[in-house]
Amino acid sequence: MTNTANQSGKLLVVSGPSGVGKSTVDREVIARSEGRVVYSVSATTRQPREGEIDGRDYHFVGREAFEAMIEAGELLEHADVFGNYYGTPAGPVNQARAEGKTVLLEIDIQGGLAVADKCPGATFVLIAPPSKEELDARLTGRGTEDQETLQRRLSKAHWELDTARTSGVYTIEIINDVLEDAIGALLEVALT
Ligand code: ADP
Ligand code: 5GP
């Protein structure tokens, strides 16, 4: 059972299409927050990318272990994204919020909408690209995906933006055009 009572820290949900720059912006916001904003480390069944560290970027687990976490009610939300499970362990989120910290969840739109049902007081931010062409260029330029995964991620982007914008849940939209501006905007949301 997820306890959302008596929590003072803010729950900040950040979503947006793959390649829009969420990790880049979020990392800087956390680094500049002087410990007031913490990152929720998700569990996932996808393979680690080069440079990703288990326990820092994700908890990389197998499908069985992930399904056991679902069964045990340990996840605040979970979703199937691009054929892999992703989910937010509830314990660390509750603990950090109880300490008065803002907890940043970098999760997909489905996950965000699930959090909206469970935690109505949360803040929802959509990070959007300046244009579809720029999104394509960023995701392709990152060079972390094979051709098939890349196409799948790009074709989902439009749906994600549309769904978030019409959901009534994502009430804040930040266009990640000039990186510094996007970081400043999210930092302000996170700390106020
Ligand atoms: P996401 O976490 O949303 O999938 P990333 O943070 O991995 O996206 O960013 C995707 C790529 O876009 C990275 O190569 C990153 O350096 C680049 N990027 C991020 N923000 C900007 C920006 N404002 N302008 C140009 N490139 C950016
Ligand atoms: P990536 O594979 O690029 O790290 O992430 C793919 C997508 O899964 C991104 O939109 C990311 O925000 C989302 N994601 C990461 N962690 C979680 C999570 O715990 N729950 C949900 N619902 N989505 C997540």
Tab-separated table of C-alpha atoms and ligand atoms in Angstrom:
chain	number	residue	atom	x	y	z
A	1	MET	CA	0.000	0.000	0.000
A	2	THR	CA	1.414	3.365	-0.977
A	3	ASN	CA	1.188	5.959	1.762
A	4	THR	CA	0.836	9.476	0.431
A	5	ALA	CA	-0.269	11.110	3.681
A	6	ASN	CA	1.879	13.399	5.858
A	7	GLN	CA	4.329	14.162	3.087
A	8	SER	CA	5.650	17.652	2.749
A	9	GLY	CA	8.084	17.391	-0.168
A	10	LYS	CA	6.794	18.025	-3.657
A	11	LEU	CA	6.221	15.218	-6.130
A	12	LEU	CA	7.396	16.516	-9.510
A	13	VAL	CA	6.559	14.442	-12.571
A	14	VAL	CA	8.547	15.265	-15.709
A	15	SER	CA	7.517	13.682	-19.006
A	16	GLY	CA	8.115	14.223	-22.695
A	17	PRO	CA	9.031	12.300	-25.809
A	18	SER	CA	12.198	10.263	-25.981
A	19	GLY	CA	15.155	12.440	-27.011
A	20	VAL	CA	13.577	15.763	-26.014
A	21	GLY	CA	16.275	16.332	-23.393
A	22	LYS	CA	14.590	15.274	-20.130
A	23	SER	CA	17.680	13.619	-18.629
A	24	THR	CA	19.903	16.518	-19.645
A	25	VAL	CA	17.606	19.104	-18.062
A	26	ASP	CA	16.743	17.006	-14.986
A	27	ARG	CA	20.368	16.224	-14.179
A	28	GLU	CA	21.249	19.924	-14.127
A	29	VAL	CA	18.205	20.857	-12.053
A	30	ILE	CA	19.182	18.268	-9.455
A	31	ALA	CA	22.845	19.324	-9.501
A	32	ARG	CA	21.905	22.972	-8.951
A	33	SER	CA	19.269	22.349	-6.290
A	34	GLU	CA	21.767	21.914	-3.419
A	35	GLY	CA	20.156	18.681	-2.287
A	36	ARG	CA	16.615	19.985	-2.304
A	37	VAL	CA	15.609	17.982	-5.386
A	38	VAL	CA	16.296	14.248	-5.639
A	39	TYR	CA	15.925	11.855	-8.548
A	40	SER	CA	13.639	8.856	-8.308
A	41	VAL	CA	15.615	5.902	-9.660
A	42	SER	CA	13.227	3.738	-11.656
A	43	ALA	CA	13.385	0.004	-12.139
A	44	THR	CA	13.495	-1.238	-15.722
A	45	THR	CA	13.866	-4.448	-17.670
A	46	ARG	CA	15.660	-2.736	-20.549
A	47	GLN	CA	19.372	-3.312	-21.062
A	48	PRO	CA	21.747	-0.655	-19.702
A	49	ARG	CA	23.172	1.791	-22.241
A	50	GLU	CA	26.881	2.462	-22.336
A	51	GLY	CA	27.776	4.660	-19.375
A	52	GLU	CA	24.619	3.922	-17.390
A	53	ILE	CA	25.173	2.725	-13.850
A	54	ASP	CA	22.923	0.296	-12.010
A	55	GLY	CA	21.340	2.006	-9.000
A	56	ARG	CA	22.139	5.497	-10.282
A	57	ASP	CA	20.402	5.707	-13.656
A	58	TYR	CA	18.064	2.764	-13.192
A	59	HIS	CA	17.732	-0.405	-11.188
A	60	PHE	CA	18.267	-2.870	-14.033
A	61	VAL	CA	16.266	-6.013	-13.286
A	62	GLY	CA	14.910	-9.055	-15.099
A	63	ARG	CA	11.227	-9.490	-15.940
A	64	GLU	CA	10.661	-11.927	-13.072
A	65	ALA	CA	12.103	-9.575	-10.495
A	66	PHE	CA	10.062	-6.726	-11.924
A	67	GLU	CA	6.849	-8.747	-11.795
A	68	ALA	CA	7.648	-9.654	-8.179
A	69	MET	CA	7.847	-5.925	-7.359
A	70	ILE	CA	4.443	-5.376	-8.960
A	71	GLU	CA	2.983	-8.299	-6.988
A	72	ALA	CA	4.437	-7.003	-3.719
A	73	GLY	CA	2.874	-3.563	-4.311
A	74	GLU	CA	6.292	-1.908	-4.219
A	75	LEU	CA	5.748	0.335	-7.241
A	76	LEU	CA	4.000	3.688	-7.216
A	77	GLU	CA	3.298	3.174	-10.925
A	78	HIS	CA	4.617	1.071	-13.758
A	79	ALA	CA	4.175	0.894	-17.502
A	80	ASP	CA	5.246	-1.024	-20.554
A	81	VAL	CA	7.293	1.418	-22.622
A	82	PHE	CA	8.754	0.337	-25.966
A	83	GLY	CA	8.431	-3.336	-24.979
A	84	ASN	CA	10.123	-3.078	-21.585
A	85	TYR	CA	8.801	-2.594	-18.074
A	86	TYR	CA	9.581	0.654	-16.276
A	87	GLY	CA	8.360	1.513	-12.777
A	88	THR	CA	8.818	3.827	-9.808
A	89	PRO	CA	9.735	2.206	-6.459
A	90	ALA	CA	7.426	3.842	-3.902
A	91	GLY	CA	9.607	3.490	-0.782
A	92	PRO	CA	12.390	5.947	-1.670
A	93	VAL	CA	9.837	8.468	-2.989
A	94	ASN	CA	7.901	8.421	0.274
A	95	GLN	CA	11.055	8.660	2.353
A	96	ALA	CA	12.516	11.653	0.491
A	97	ARG	CA	9.197	13.491	0.566
A	98	ALA	CA	8.910	12.859	4.294
A	99	GLU	CA	12.304	14.583	4.600
A	100	GLY	CA	10.813	17.602	2.826
A	101	LYS	CA	12.642	17.048	-0.457
A	102	THR	CA	11.213	17.496	-3.921
A	103	VAL	CA	11.239	14.144	-5.702
A	104	LEU	CA	11.604	14.267	-9.470
A	105	LEU	CA	10.050	11.406	-11.432
A	106	GLU	CA	11.249	11.237	-15.037
A	107	ILE	CA	8.563	8.927	-16.377
A	108	ASP	CA	6.432	8.448	-19.466
A	109	ILE	CA	2.961	9.895	-19.998
A	110	GLN	CA	1.140	6.664	-19.062
A	111	GLY	CA	3.043	6.592	-15.781
A	112	GLY	CA	2.335	10.274	-15.197
A	113	LEU	CA	-1.387	9.777	-15.656
A	114	ALA	CA	-1.292	6.863	-13.193
A	115	VAL	CA	0.473	9.080	-10.640
A	116	ALA	CA	-2.185	11.768	-11.200
A	117	ASP	CA	-4.843	9.298	-10.014
A	118	LYS	CA	-2.891	8.261	-6.933
A	119	CYS	CA	-1.308	11.570	-5.927
A	120	PRO	CA	-3.604	14.435	-6.944
A	121	GLY	CA	-1.302	17.026	-5.362
A	122	ALA	CA	1.635	16.237	-7.646
A	123	THR	CA	3.036	18.733	-10.175
A	124	PHE	CA	3.181	17.660	-13.816
A	125	VAL	CA	5.585	19.134	-16.338
A	126	LEU	CA	5.700	18.356	-20.049
A	127	ILE	CA	9.063	18.920	-21.733
A	128	ALA	CA	8.412	19.588	-25.416
A	129	PRO	CA	10.763	19.999	-28.390
A	130	PRO	CA	10.956	23.249	-30.378
A	131	SER	CA	9.988	21.236	-33.496
A	132	LYS	CA	9.546	17.664	-34.665
A	133	GLU	CA	12.641	17.999	-36.860
A	134	GLU	CA	14.766	19.035	-33.869
A	135	LEU	CA	13.439	16.085	-31.842
A	136	ASP	CA	14.373	13.697	-34.667
A	137	ALA	CA	17.851	15.248	-34.832
A	138	ARG	CA	18.433	14.947	-31.065
A	139	LEU	CA	17.293	11.356	-30.778
A	140	THR	CA	19.248	10.321	-33.853
A	141	GLY	CA	22.285	12.350	-32.728
A	142	ARG	CA	22.326	10.661	-29.303
A	143	GLY	CA	23.155	7.461	-31.151
A	144	THR	CA	21.961	5.104	-28.429
A	145	GLU	CA	19.180	3.322	-30.309
A	146	ASP	CA	19.161	0.844	-33.173
A	147	GLN	CA	17.134	1.801	-36.253
A	148	GLU	CA	13.973	-0.044	-35.225
A	149	THR	CA	13.899	1.338	-31.679
A	150	LEU	CA	14.632	4.807	-33.013
A	151	GLN	CA	11.647	4.684	-35.374
A	152	ARG	CA	9.407	3.379	-32.610
A	153	ARG	CA	10.447	6.196	-30.283
A	154	LEU	CA	10.005	8.860	-32.962
A	155	SER	CA	6.597	7.656	-34.061
A	156	LYS	CA	5.342	7.645	-30.469
A	157	ALA	CA	6.452	11.240	-29.877
A	158	HIS	CA	3.477	12.870	-31.551
A	159	TRP	CA	0.996	10.762	-29.591
A	160	GLU	CA	2.800	11.561	-26.332
A	161	LEU	CA	2.721	15.310	-26.888
A	162	ASP	CA	-0.938	15.207	-27.906
A	163	THR	CA	-1.973	13.014	-24.990
A	164	ALA	CA	-0.152	15.152	-22.435
A	165	ARG	CA	-1.529	18.400	-23.840
A	166	THR	CA	-5.135	17.212	-23.850
A	167	SER	CA	-4.944	15.331	-20.519
A	168	GLY	CA	-5.588	18.320	-18.277
A	169	VAL	CA	-2.897	16.830	-16.010
A	170	TYR	CA	0.271	18.334	-17.489
A	171	THR	CA	-0.468	21.948	-16.629
A	172	ILE	CA	3.111	23.185	-17.149
A	173	GLU	CA	4.861	22.967	-20.521
A	174	ILE	CA	8.525	23.818	-20.968
A	175	ILE	CA	9.959	23.996	-24.488
A	176	ASN	CA	13.512	22.700	-24.406
A	177	ASP	CA	14.997	24.953	-27.061
A	178	VAL	CA	17.782	26.902	-25.335
A	179	LEU	CA	18.994	24.440	-22.709
A	180	GLU	CA	19.787	27.041	-20.039
A	181	ASP	CA	16.261	28.482	-20.276
A	182	ALA	CA	14.677	25.052	-19.878
A	183	ILE	CA	16.875	24.282	-16.852
A	184	GLY	CA	15.986	27.618	-15.250
A	185	ALA	CA	12.274	27.102	-15.837
A	186	LEU	CA	12.234	23.612	-14.343
A	187	LEU	CA	14.402	24.665	-11.403
A	188	GLU	CA	11.898	27.355	-10.560
A	189	VAL	CA	9.000	24.887	-10.683
A	190	ALA	CA	10.954	22.398	-8.543
A	191	LEU	CA	11.898	24.877	-5.819
A	192	THR	CA	8.727	26.943	-5.473
B	1	ADP	P1	15.642	12.213	-23.057
B	1	ADP	O1	16.121	12.001	-21.651
B	1	ADP	O2	14.422	13.085	-23.119
B	1	ADP	O3	15.446	10.952	-23.850
B	1	ADP	P2	18.342	13.303	-23.506
B	1	ADP	O4	18.506	14.142	-22.278
B	1	ADP	O5	19.076	12.006	-23.576
B	1	ADP	O6	16.779	13.052	-23.834
B	1	ADP	O7	18.752	14.231	-24.755
B	1	ADP	C1	18.769	13.738	-26.096
B	1	ADP	C2	19.914	14.426	-26.854
B	1	ADP	O8	19.577	15.814	-27.042
B	1	ADP	C3	21.230	14.380	-26.106
B	1	ADP	O9	22.258	14.137	-27.041
B	1	ADP	C4	21.351	15.787	-25.483
B	1	ADP	O10	22.687	16.178	-25.324
B	1	ADP	C5	20.632	16.642	-26.521
B	1	ADP	N1	19.974	17.862	-25.964
B	1	ADP	C6	19.285	17.980	-24.804
B	1	ADP	N2	18.796	19.239	-24.641
B	1	ADP	C7	19.187	19.943	-25.734
B	1	ADP	C8	19.012	21.306	-26.175
B	1	ADP	N3	18.319	22.201	-25.453
B	1	ADP	N4	19.562	21.676	-27.344
B	1	ADP	C9	20.257	20.770	-28.090
B	1	ADP	N5	20.477	19.479	-27.758
B	1	ADP	C10	19.949	19.065	-26.588
B	2	5GP	P1	14.715	5.343	-21.678
B	2	5GP	O1	14.698	3.923	-22.160
B	2	5GP	O2	14.999	6.315	-22.804
B	2	5GP	O3	15.578	5.568	-20.472
B	2	5GP	O4	13.226	5.681	-21.191
B	2	5GP	C1	12.127	5.437	-22.032
B	2	5GP	C2	10.876	6.095	-21.455
B	2	5GP	O5	10.521	5.463	-20.225
B	2	5GP	C3	11.063	7.584	-21.131
B	2	5GP	O6	9.883	8.277	-21.554
B	2	5GP	C4	11.181	7.590	-19.632
B	2	5GP	O7	10.748	8.804	-19.076
B	2	5GP	C5	10.241	6.462	-19.274
B	2	5GP	N1	10.443	5.963	-17.905
B	2	5GP	C6	11.612	5.892	-17.206
B	2	5GP	N2	11.385	5.419	-15.972
B	2	5GP	C7	10.048	5.206	-15.872
B	2	5GP	C8	9.185	4.759	-14.817
B	2	5GP	O8	9.600	4.447	-13.705
B	2	5GP	N3	7.866	4.670	-15.102
B	2	5GP	C9	7.347	5.003	-16.328
B	2	5GP	N4	6.019	4.912	-16.487
B	2	5GP	N5	8.118	5.439	-17.334
B	2	5GP	C10	9.450	5.543	-17.109
